[in-house]
XYZ file of C-alpha atoms in Angstrom:
663
model
C 9.199 38.772 -20.498
C 10.261 40.134 -17.128
C 12.134 43.456 -17.398
C 15.043 42.738 -15.023
C 16.504 46.231 -15.203
C 13.162 47.654 -14.099
C 12.948 45.024 -11.346
C 16.445 46.053 -10.208
C 15.375 49.682 -9.881
C 12.236 48.611 -8.062
C 14.289 46.495 -5.655
C 16.382 49.532 -4.742
C 13.404 51.849 -4.387
C 11.088 49.477 -2.495
C 13.261 47.014 -0.586
C 16.212 49.282 0.186
C 15.388 53.008 0.176
C 11.967 52.601 1.735
C 13.379 50.372 4.464
C 15.997 52.893 5.545
C 19.084 52.364 3.362
C 20.240 55.903 2.603
C 23.858 55.619 1.380
C 23.691 56.930 -2.192
C 26.784 55.073 -3.374
C 25.454 51.734 -2.140
C 22.044 52.359 -3.726
C 23.667 53.337 -7.025
C 25.958 50.291 -6.978
C 22.987 47.986 -6.420
C 21.155 49.660 -9.305
C 24.196 48.942 -11.473
C 25.160 45.358 -10.541
C 22.932 42.739 -12.270
C 21.959 40.355 -9.455
C 20.494 37.930 -11.983
C 24.081 37.226 -13.120
C 24.913 35.877 -9.636
C 22.007 33.447 -9.076
C 21.817 29.856 -10.286
C 20.054 29.139 -13.600
C 16.289 29.023 -13.186
C 16.228 31.582 -10.362
C 16.648 34.712 -12.497
C 12.984 35.723 -12.133
C 13.412 35.788 -8.332
C 16.678 37.762 -8.395
C 15.095 41.012 -7.230
C 12.787 39.682 -4.586
C 13.994 40.606 -1.111
C 14.989 37.148 0.029
C 17.957 34.762 0.031
C 18.297 32.239 -2.789
C 20.115 28.878 -2.858
C 23.437 28.494 -4.656
C 25.882 25.579 -4.931
C 27.556 23.838 -1.983
C 24.499 24.337 0.239
C 25.188 28.080 0.479
C 22.924 31.072 -0.227
C 23.076 34.460 -1.867
C 21.973 36.901 0.838
C 18.835 38.980 0.439
C 19.500 42.415 -1.114
C 18.464 44.293 2.019
C 20.940 42.506 4.300
C 23.752 43.068 1.773
C 22.985 46.789 1.664
C 22.531 46.976 5.434
C 25.893 45.330 6.178
C 27.708 47.528 3.680
C 26.107 50.640 5.169
C 27.154 49.458 8.646
C 30.707 48.991 7.332
C 30.771 52.598 6.150
C 32.606 51.765 2.915
C 33.566 54.538 0.513
C 35.853 55.510 -2.369
C 39.538 54.778 -1.732
C 38.838 52.000 0.795
C 40.456 48.595 0.806
C 37.932 45.952 1.880
C 38.096 42.256 2.794
C 35.081 39.996 2.346
C 34.928 36.595 4.041
C 32.546 34.239 2.270
C 32.501 35.108 -1.422
C 29.548 32.856 -2.175
C 28.031 33.939 -5.468
C 30.236 37.039 -5.619
C 27.298 39.484 -5.566
C 28.282 41.439 -2.438
C 31.902 41.726 -3.619
C 30.653 42.998 -6.984
C 28.552 45.679 -5.284
C 31.515 46.755 -3.129
C 33.784 46.878 -6.189
C 31.617 49.656 -7.662
C 32.311 51.799 -4.570
C 35.752 51.069 -3.067
C 39.290 51.011 -4.445
C 39.950 47.283 -4.036
C 38.068 44.189 -2.792
C 39.746 41.029 -1.486
C 37.341 38.130 -1.079
C 37.930 34.642 0.391
C 35.793 31.543 -0.235
C 36.472 28.112 1.262
C 34.645 26.265 -1.561
C 36.936 26.199 -4.596
C 34.021 25.771 -7.026
C 32.222 28.848 -5.742
C 35.443 30.877 -5.800
C 36.144 29.942 -9.425
C 32.554 30.678 -10.523
C 32.687 34.103 -8.840
C 36.049 34.864 -10.493
C 34.585 34.127 -13.927
C 31.583 36.361 -13.199
C 33.836 39.285 -12.238
C 35.858 38.836 -15.427
C 32.730 38.674 -17.602
C 31.335 41.866 -16.047
C 34.679 43.651 -16.265
C 35.100 44.123 -12.514
C 38.928 44.283 -12.427
C 39.385 45.482 -8.831
C 38.320 42.214 -7.157
C 40.762 39.464 -6.109
C 39.472 36.019 -5.127
C 41.220 33.453 -2.947
C 40.231 29.950 -1.864
C 40.997 29.337 1.811
C 40.075 29.721 5.477
C 38.396 33.096 5.790
C 38.751 33.196 9.579
C 42.517 33.762 9.075
C 41.902 36.769 6.836
C 44.339 37.959 4.149
C 47.398 39.169 6.165
C 49.562 40.260 3.237
C 46.848 42.642 1.989
C 46.106 44.117 5.436
C 45.306 46.570 6.950
C 41.688 46.890 5.799
C 39.291 49.814 6.139
C 36.437 47.334 6.437
C 35.935 43.585 6.719
C 32.537 42.084 5.931
C 31.856 38.461 6.926
C 28.956 36.710 5.202
C 28.794 33.738 7.599
C 28.139 33.383 11.301
C 30.857 32.437 13.758
C 30.900 31.825 17.506
C 32.631 35.198 17.894
C 34.675 37.785 15.995
C 37.941 36.021 14.925
C 40.981 37.645 16.501
C 42.906 37.433 13.220
C 40.281 39.561 11.466
C 40.221 42.143 14.250
C 44.000 42.466 14.068
C 43.880 43.033 10.284
C 41.705 46.136 10.673
C 43.284 49.536 10.283
C 42.703 51.909 13.218
C 39.170 53.171 12.640
C 38.406 50.100 10.535
C 35.096 48.234 10.929
C 34.433 44.490 11.095
C 30.835 43.433 10.351
C 30.079 39.852 11.373
C 27.108 37.722 12.516
C 27.983 35.949 15.785
C 26.238 33.423 18.011
C 27.268 30.710 20.424
C 24.241 28.778 19.153
C 24.403 28.538 15.318
C 20.611 29.011 15.264
C 20.732 32.302 17.241
C 22.850 35.042 15.696
C 23.461 38.754 16.311
C 24.898 41.157 13.757
C 27.974 42.714 15.389
C 30.028 45.748 14.383
C 33.564 45.769 15.825
C 35.498 49.035 15.379
C 39.251 49.226 16.006
C 39.730 52.325 18.155
C 43.479 51.979 18.835
C 46.476 49.688 18.609
C 44.840 47.138 20.936
C 41.390 48.587 21.694
C 38.045 47.845 20.086
C 34.406 48.859 20.514
C 31.319 46.744 19.745
C 27.775 47.515 18.577
C 24.908 45.013 18.334
C 22.531 45.511 15.377
C 20.004 42.763 16.125
C 19.139 39.249 15.045
C 20.087 37.726 11.689
C 20.430 34.293 10.115
C 23.511 33.205 8.113
C 25.242 29.979 7.148
C 27.986 28.935 9.621
C 31.530 30.331 9.370
C 33.748 27.274 9.038
C 37.431 27.693 9.873
C 40.194 27.669 12.435
C 38.622 30.543 14.412
C 35.065 29.603 13.552
C 32.982 26.425 13.582
C 33.995 22.907 12.732
C 31.993 21.099 10.081
C 29.832 19.657 12.881
C 29.004 23.196 14.107
C 31.130 22.911 17.244
C 33.408 25.746 18.358
C 37.052 25.049 17.538
C 38.506 27.410 20.096
C 36.410 26.156 22.992
C 35.722 29.715 24.136
C 32.345 31.380 24.540
C 32.482 35.124 23.703
C 31.446 37.256 26.646
C 29.152 39.519 24.645
C 26.773 36.712 23.666
C 23.423 36.153 25.446
C 23.302 33.306 27.937
C 19.814 32.179 26.839
C 18.581 31.330 23.373
C 15.537 33.155 22.033
C 13.258 30.082 22.325
C 14.355 29.788 25.960
C 13.478 33.437 26.525
C 10.052 32.869 24.927
C 9.475 29.789 27.082
C 10.305 31.769 30.225
C 7.858 34.562 29.312
C 5.099 32.324 27.905
C 1.963 31.987 30.039
C 0.604 28.439 29.482
C -3.090 28.333 28.618
C -5.531 25.625 29.805
C -8.437 24.162 27.811
C -10.969 26.553 26.301
C -13.670 25.523 28.778
C -11.475 26.397 31.753
C -12.336 29.953 32.933
C -8.610 30.565 33.365
C -8.167 30.452 29.571
C -10.210 33.581 28.874
C -9.252 35.042 32.264
C -5.683 35.434 31.020
C -6.972 38.169 28.696
C -8.574 40.286 31.439
C -5.524 42.553 31.209
C -7.009 43.931 27.964
C -10.545 44.351 29.315
C -10.199 48.092 29.874
C -9.391 48.750 26.215
C -12.091 50.106 23.963
C -11.105 47.790 21.135
C -9.714 44.266 21.372
C -8.712 42.903 17.952
C -8.295 39.124 17.816
C -6.443 37.695 14.835
C -5.903 34.309 13.217
C -3.088 32.864 11.126
C -5.583 31.107 8.831
C -9.291 31.288 8.011
C -9.770 27.567 8.591
C -8.314 26.654 12.011
C -10.665 25.484 14.767
C -8.463 26.557 17.694
C -8.371 30.165 16.499
C -12.181 30.377 16.330
C -12.682 28.613 19.656
C -10.103 30.796 21.393
C -11.673 33.988 20.048
C -15.106 32.780 21.112
C -13.921 32.042 24.668
C -12.146 35.405 25.008
C -15.123 37.268 23.534
C -17.645 35.558 25.833
C -15.651 36.730 28.859
C -15.290 40.286 27.547
C -19.067 40.394 27.036
C -20.129 38.733 30.293
C -17.563 40.167 32.701
C -16.547 43.450 31.112
C -19.547 44.824 29.227
C -18.448 44.642 25.580
C -21.482 45.037 23.299
C -20.014 44.766 19.788
C -18.618 41.760 17.939
C -17.337 42.948 14.541
C -15.976 40.328 12.163
C -14.235 40.045 8.804
C -17.506 39.166 7.096
C -19.896 40.937 4.739
C -22.359 43.357 6.339
C -25.647 41.902 4.998
C -24.638 38.339 5.928
C -23.626 39.346 9.448
C -26.839 41.380 9.736
C -28.841 38.145 9.465
C -26.833 36.789 12.408
C -27.392 40.034 14.296
C -31.165 39.767 13.894
C -30.994 36.235 15.231
C -28.783 36.927 18.261
C -30.655 40.110 19.205
C -34.103 38.571 18.661
C -35.014 41.138 16.005
C -37.539 40.783 13.199
C -36.384 38.396 10.483
C -36.419 39.931 6.985
C -38.460 37.636 4.707
C -36.474 38.759 1.634
C -33.057 38.148 3.149
C -31.105 35.170 1.808
C -29.380 32.811 4.167
C -25.958 34.212 5.050
C -22.515 33.081 3.961
C -23.493 31.322 0.759
C -20.591 32.543 -1.380
C -17.018 31.256 -1.382
C -15.480 30.597 1.143
C -18.579 29.272 2.873
C -16.653 27.409 5.582
C -15.063 30.606 6.897
C -18.220 31.515 8.851
C -20.552 28.552 8.232
C -18.819 26.193 10.658
C -19.737 24.568 13.957
C -17.296 26.743 15.901
C -19.023 29.971 14.822
C -22.498 28.428 15.156
C -21.776 27.490 18.792
C -20.728 31.065 19.577
C -23.782 32.504 17.798
C -26.117 30.286 19.827
C -24.363 31.346 23.035
C -24.730 35.020 22.062
C -28.453 34.577 21.350
C -28.972 32.994 24.775
C -26.925 35.719 26.443
C -28.972 38.478 24.809
C -32.221 36.773 25.839
C -31.346 37.681 29.436
C -30.762 41.363 28.523
C -33.950 43.441 28.735
C -32.889 46.585 26.825
C -31.739 46.335 23.238
C -29.023 48.962 23.786
C -27.282 46.654 26.253
C -27.477 43.610 24.020
C -24.367 42.548 22.122
C -24.601 42.893 18.357
C -22.886 40.923 15.610
C -21.632 43.051 12.700
C -19.794 42.492 9.420
C -16.975 44.821 8.406
C -16.197 43.582 4.902
C -17.062 44.969 1.519
C -17.964 42.154 -0.844
C -21.681 41.250 -0.774
C -22.934 44.100 -2.932
C -26.032 42.243 -4.112
C -27.055 41.450 -0.528
C -26.622 45.077 0.449
C -28.705 46.323 -2.473
C -31.477 43.875 -1.510
C -31.340 45.079 2.104
C -31.626 48.769 1.149
C -34.566 48.091 -1.159
C -36.283 45.859 1.406
C -36.082 48.614 4.031
C -37.337 51.347 1.679
C -40.151 49.131 0.353
C -41.480 48.945 3.911
C -41.042 52.585 4.991
C -41.077 54.662 1.784
C -42.097 52.956 -1.495
C -41.448 56.115 -3.547
C -37.865 56.287 -2.258
C -37.548 52.565 -3.033
C -38.462 53.209 -6.667
C -35.792 55.914 -6.930
C -33.214 53.598 -5.321
C -34.036 50.838 -7.822
C -33.427 53.240 -10.662
C -30.111 54.387 -9.193
C -28.876 50.858 -8.538
C -29.990 49.714 -11.992
C -26.548 50.349 -13.482
C -25.060 47.813 -11.031
C -27.631 45.113 -11.746
C -25.600 43.325 -14.478
C -22.624 43.030 -12.120
C -24.262 41.859 -8.913
C -23.467 38.185 -9.401
C -19.939 38.760 -10.741
C -18.947 42.183 -9.401
C -15.254 41.615 -10.156
C -16.091 42.113 -13.862
C -17.380 45.610 -13.118
C -13.841 47.028 -13.175
C -13.427 46.386 -16.900
C -16.846 47.840 -17.714
C -16.077 50.883 -15.577
C -13.384 51.889 -18.059
C -16.157 53.015 -20.397
C -17.469 56.575 -20.236
C -20.778 55.592 -18.657
C -19.423 54.383 -15.335
C -19.325 57.875 -13.798
C -23.119 58.069 -13.962
C -23.268 54.817 -12.005
C -20.779 56.109 -9.443
C -22.765 59.330 -8.994
C -26.068 57.459 -8.642
C -24.661 55.102 -6.016
C -23.142 57.982 -4.033
C -26.402 59.945 -4.240
C -28.339 56.986 -2.833
C -25.804 56.666 -0.020
C -26.168 60.363 0.808
C -29.950 60.055 0.875
C -29.792 57.087 3.251
C -27.410 58.928 5.575
C -29.648 62.007 5.525
C -32.584 59.787 6.450
C -30.518 58.336 9.309
C -29.710 61.832 10.608
C -33.378 62.827 10.345
C -34.410 59.838 12.462
C -31.434 59.965 14.832
C -33.632 60.228 17.924
C -35.428 56.958 17.197
C -34.345 53.389 17.911
C -33.210 52.982 14.347
C -31.497 49.578 14.161
C -33.176 48.822 10.827
C -32.378 52.275 9.431
C -28.739 52.009 10.569
C -28.530 48.618 8.871
C -29.897 50.042 5.613
C -27.629 53.101 5.772
C -24.560 50.924 6.309
C -25.591 48.755 3.370
C -25.744 51.906 1.257
C -22.219 52.801 2.396
C -21.043 49.312 1.467
C -22.514 49.598 -2.037
C -20.717 52.902 -2.588
C -17.426 51.478 -1.335
C -17.866 48.242 -3.293
C -18.562 50.136 -6.524
C -15.261 51.962 -6.125
C -13.447 48.809 -4.925
C -14.378 46.753 -7.975
C -13.593 49.693 -10.240
C -10.019 50.150 -8.958
C -9.402 46.405 -8.457
C -9.084 46.149 -12.226
C -5.829 48.118 -12.051
C -4.299 46.066 -9.209
C -1.787 47.507 -6.733
C -2.357 48.563 -3.144
C -5.392 50.799 -3.751
C -8.012 48.039 -3.617
C -6.554 46.550 -0.418
C -6.385 49.988 1.196
C -9.950 50.830 0.202
C -11.173 47.536 1.658
C -9.407 47.905 5.016
C -10.269 51.599 5.250
C -13.911 50.650 4.663
C -13.675 48.054 7.446
C -12.171 50.617 9.820
C -14.784 53.252 8.962
C -17.553 50.664 9.408
C -16.185 49.880 12.869
C -16.229 53.591 13.689
C -19.860 53.888 12.520
C -20.834 50.938 14.717
C -19.128 52.477 17.748
C -20.889 55.793 17.114
C -24.259 54.086 16.699
C -23.871 52.088 19.918
C -22.882 55.135 21.975
C -19.770 56.703 23.538
C -19.260 53.912 26.077
C -19.513 51.086 23.543
C -16.577 48.694 23.281
C -15.867 46.186 20.546
C -14.167 42.868 19.888
C -12.941 42.418 16.300
C -12.304 39.057 14.635
C -10.108 39.227 11.527
C -7.013 37.669 9.991
C -3.571 38.581 11.326
C -2.937 40.389 8.040
C -5.767 42.792 8.908
C -5.302 43.275 12.647
C -1.470 43.277 12.970
C -0.146 46.823 12.460
C 0.749 46.932 8.739
C 3.554 49.442 9.289
C 5.699 46.649 10.733
C 5.178 44.041 8.000
C 6.009 43.764 4.310
C 2.519 45.129 3.644
C 3.349 48.600 4.849
C 7.088 48.627 4.205
C 7.149 47.246 0.670
C 3.588 47.646 -0.682
C 2.250 50.877 0.840
C -0.704 48.998 2.333
C -2.615 49.948 5.469
C -4.905 47.754 7.533
C -7.534 48.014 10.223
C -5.024 47.330 13.007
C -2.814 50.224 11.941
C -5.781 52.565 11.513
C -7.156 51.626 14.947
C -3.788 52.301 16.600
C -3.480 55.643 14.853
C -7.011 56.672 15.832
C -7.420 55.126 19.299
C -3.821 54.733 20.538
C -3.497 52.798 23.802
C -7.244 52.073 23.827
C -6.524 49.269 21.332
C -5.118 45.762 21.899
C -3.886 43.883 18.815
C -3.595 40.148 19.535
C -2.144 37.788 16.934
C -2.434 33.998 16.703
C -0.059 31.373 15.343
C 0.587 27.641 14.902
C 3.398 25.287 13.925
C 1.599 22.407 12.212
C -1.655 20.425 12.031
C -4.549 20.631 9.580
C -6.456 23.515 8.024
C -9.635 23.954 5.980
C -8.707 25.780 2.770
C -8.906 25.679 -1.016
C -6.092 25.443 -3.543
C -7.605 28.085 -5.824
C -10.253 30.760 -5.532
C -13.781 29.379 -5.811
C -12.580 25.755 -5.742
C -13.667 23.107 -3.248
C -12.610 23.192 0.375
C -10.090 20.572 1.463
C -8.696 19.582 4.841
C -4.960 20.011 4.240
C -1.886 19.289 6.327
C -0.068 22.417 7.472
C 3.651 22.089 6.863
C 5.899 22.486 9.910
C 6.982 26.108 10.207
C 10.218 27.260 8.592
C 13.355 27.359 10.700
C 13.812 31.101 10.064
C 10.298 32.051 11.188
C 8.691 33.394 14.351
C 6.557 30.267 14.358
C 9.620 28.030 14.684
C 10.850 30.094 17.645
C 7.503 29.514 19.374
C 7.575 25.817 18.534
C 11.118 25.464 19.863
C 10.010 27.096 23.124
C 8.356 23.748 23.891
C 5.063 25.060 25.340
C 1.997 23.590 23.621
C -0.286 26.646 23.982
C 0.479 29.975 25.536
C -0.131 33.710 25.698
C 2.976 35.793 25.058
C 3.004 39.403 26.260
C 6.253 40.847 24.844
C 5.965 43.909 27.070
C 6.496 41.753 30.158
C 10.208 41.343 29.322
C 11.943 44.363 27.699
C 14.932 42.259 26.602
C 12.650 39.723 24.942
C 10.640 42.499 23.305
C 13.828 43.897 21.768
C 14.579 40.466 20.316
C 11.032 40.104 18.973
C 11.286 43.461 17.214
C 13.812 41.870 14.843
C 12.305 41.175 11.429
C 11.675 37.494 10.713
C 9.397 35.447 8.518
C 5.805 35.029 9.660
C 3.226 32.689 8.087
C -0.107 33.892 6.665
C -2.653 31.328 5.396
C -5.940 32.713 4.108
C -8.734 30.786 2.413
C -6.158 29.622 -0.160
C -3.302 27.336 0.892
C -0.565 26.136 -1.455
C 1.947 24.091 0.535
C 4.119 23.466 -2.517
C 4.964 27.195 -2.808
C 4.590 28.037 0.873
C 7.649 30.307 1.204
C 6.594 32.624 -1.615
C 2.828 32.224 -1.124
C 2.408 32.360 2.641
C 5.426 33.909 4.374
C 6.319 37.567 4.772
C 8.757 39.604 6.857
C 7.326 41.116 10.041
C 8.354 42.593 13.375
C 6.175 40.622 15.785
C 6.579 42.817 18.884
C 5.602 45.941 16.933
C 2.914 44.229 14.882
C 1.016 42.855 17.908
C 0.536 43.717 21.577
C 0.295 39.991 22.391
C 0.594 36.655 20.610
C -1.425 33.471 21.221
C 0.242 30.177 20.315
C -1.146 26.720 19.551
C 1.627 24.344 18.548
C -0.642 21.875 16.729
C -4.045 22.821 15.372
C -7.009 21.262 13.545
C -9.305 22.334 10.730
C -12.691 23.924 11.344
C -15.742 21.726 10.778
C -18.066 23.166 8.090
C -21.810 22.989 8.634
C -23.239 20.174 6.554
C -26.691 18.932 5.511
C -27.429 17.738 9.046
C -27.822 21.414 9.972
C -30.458 22.083 7.293
C -33.349 24.266 8.382
C -36.560 22.454 9.053
C -38.437 24.938 11.171
C -36.174 24.347 14.167
C -35.121 27.782 15.490
C -31.765 26.537 16.725
C -30.611 25.893 13.167
C -31.386 29.430 11.976
C -29.642 31.292 10.413
C -27.143 28.612 9.374
C -29.633 26.259 7.744
C -28.981 25.352 4.132
């Protein structure tokens, strides 16, 4: 059974303290108040997730972070008298009651007001008074207030509420002329008839219905438009800054990305592993960076030994007779598709025109999974150059042999005392391969570098599968750190002037420090590590879509399906891009400082991997992110289609063009 008291403490530590809420009294109050008592039956297990939840009358209980943030903005403290407009579930009023002297709270829905009153009585919170009525009129007989907190968005700050503030009192309210575009405003009464305002960024609340708010049809009752509100909606601002993109075959498509051609690293993302437009766009951009700007590395979110087979093909190197055909394990469609095959054939033809191997463009895998393929590659290399060393390597890798086909089971076995011998043997083999690489550094050692990197992968994979058994952020961090270190090794091997294009999911290339990954889960990714190491020499480019189809599976290791992608949520970055009304575009947030400030605001962003579960999309595929800090640019395709997997018609029959994708 879920330990809700532990989840409550975790909510405070992870979702509040780590995200910048520092007021000790607010943190203590939120540790004390049981949020599960304020959600509807059936939602108790979600009470301490950092998100809003539905309640009666079409209303919501706000996410814990926004409750804490608004209360910290209000500067509430012991002895204060506070008014809340929009009681809702009663949770925010309950939190305030643990801090201030008295809370007055108004709710326009009588049923919600009565339910909240009963909750306060049951919990013994005696310093809260509840009234049913129009919250925009305030509670005049209880005024003046030290703070007023409004949990619904109006077209402006109601004059009645401003007048009920004490001098020095603070009104916290979401405002927006457009109900879909809201700013969190802090109004401070500085004198008998003077006020100051502060804008704390974008938010999303239910509408404030009342005499000085919205009518039921979301029209302004007063007919006035507050002067402090922006004249353009955020989708309009995006539309103005968006640079429309032509078809992929038009040189102008890839030409739009020439602005990043001087960077050493260009990281190209994707919002799913099964969307044709993402692969085709990355291929077009990469071709231009190779042809026009001299990039010589394509590094992808794929396993090293599998990508090495592609590299041999595109660079016209000797084919290893012991190597298996690449990309045979789940999810096969991620790299075995016609979009990737077309790019690989182009790269092979491009390299045919390059006389020196050092100027040819290589194809490299960054990922950690294919341990059995890497072991085979190391042994194949040593069998050819040093049979005695091959025999030693076989002995060292012997402890991993039982786990090569199902390496995820290694973690449980590693709990036994014998696993340290395996770890030491694997590390020793890695050290020997690296020493061999150093010894032969002056030679053209493409095969040796390949074998040495496979040895590194085996060492990392051994540790990865060992710690994966325990869960948490360690396995993710080891994987992305391995990918980053592999990229560094490739750059070093290709020389000081080498430049690379990276293909990986948005979750890997968008700076993790500005998503739930880094904020809530202590996870790093290759995008963050590249920025920290290479600074302005890096361009992080994300991709997104509103709807269409995607190739994905419903569970790990199950069959691929072509699924419909649900239209993006109204409170997401994707919906903002869709509402901009431009079918495909490149968005450079740095081109408009005002827009960039708006795109720094945290919103939901969709992440679809090889698994897609539309029925639980909010919890399975959306996370909070700050788009303008996560990416340097964003590429948008409003409607997209699934990749086309390679089928039996591509089977190898001695025709070189089908290698290495033949089945």
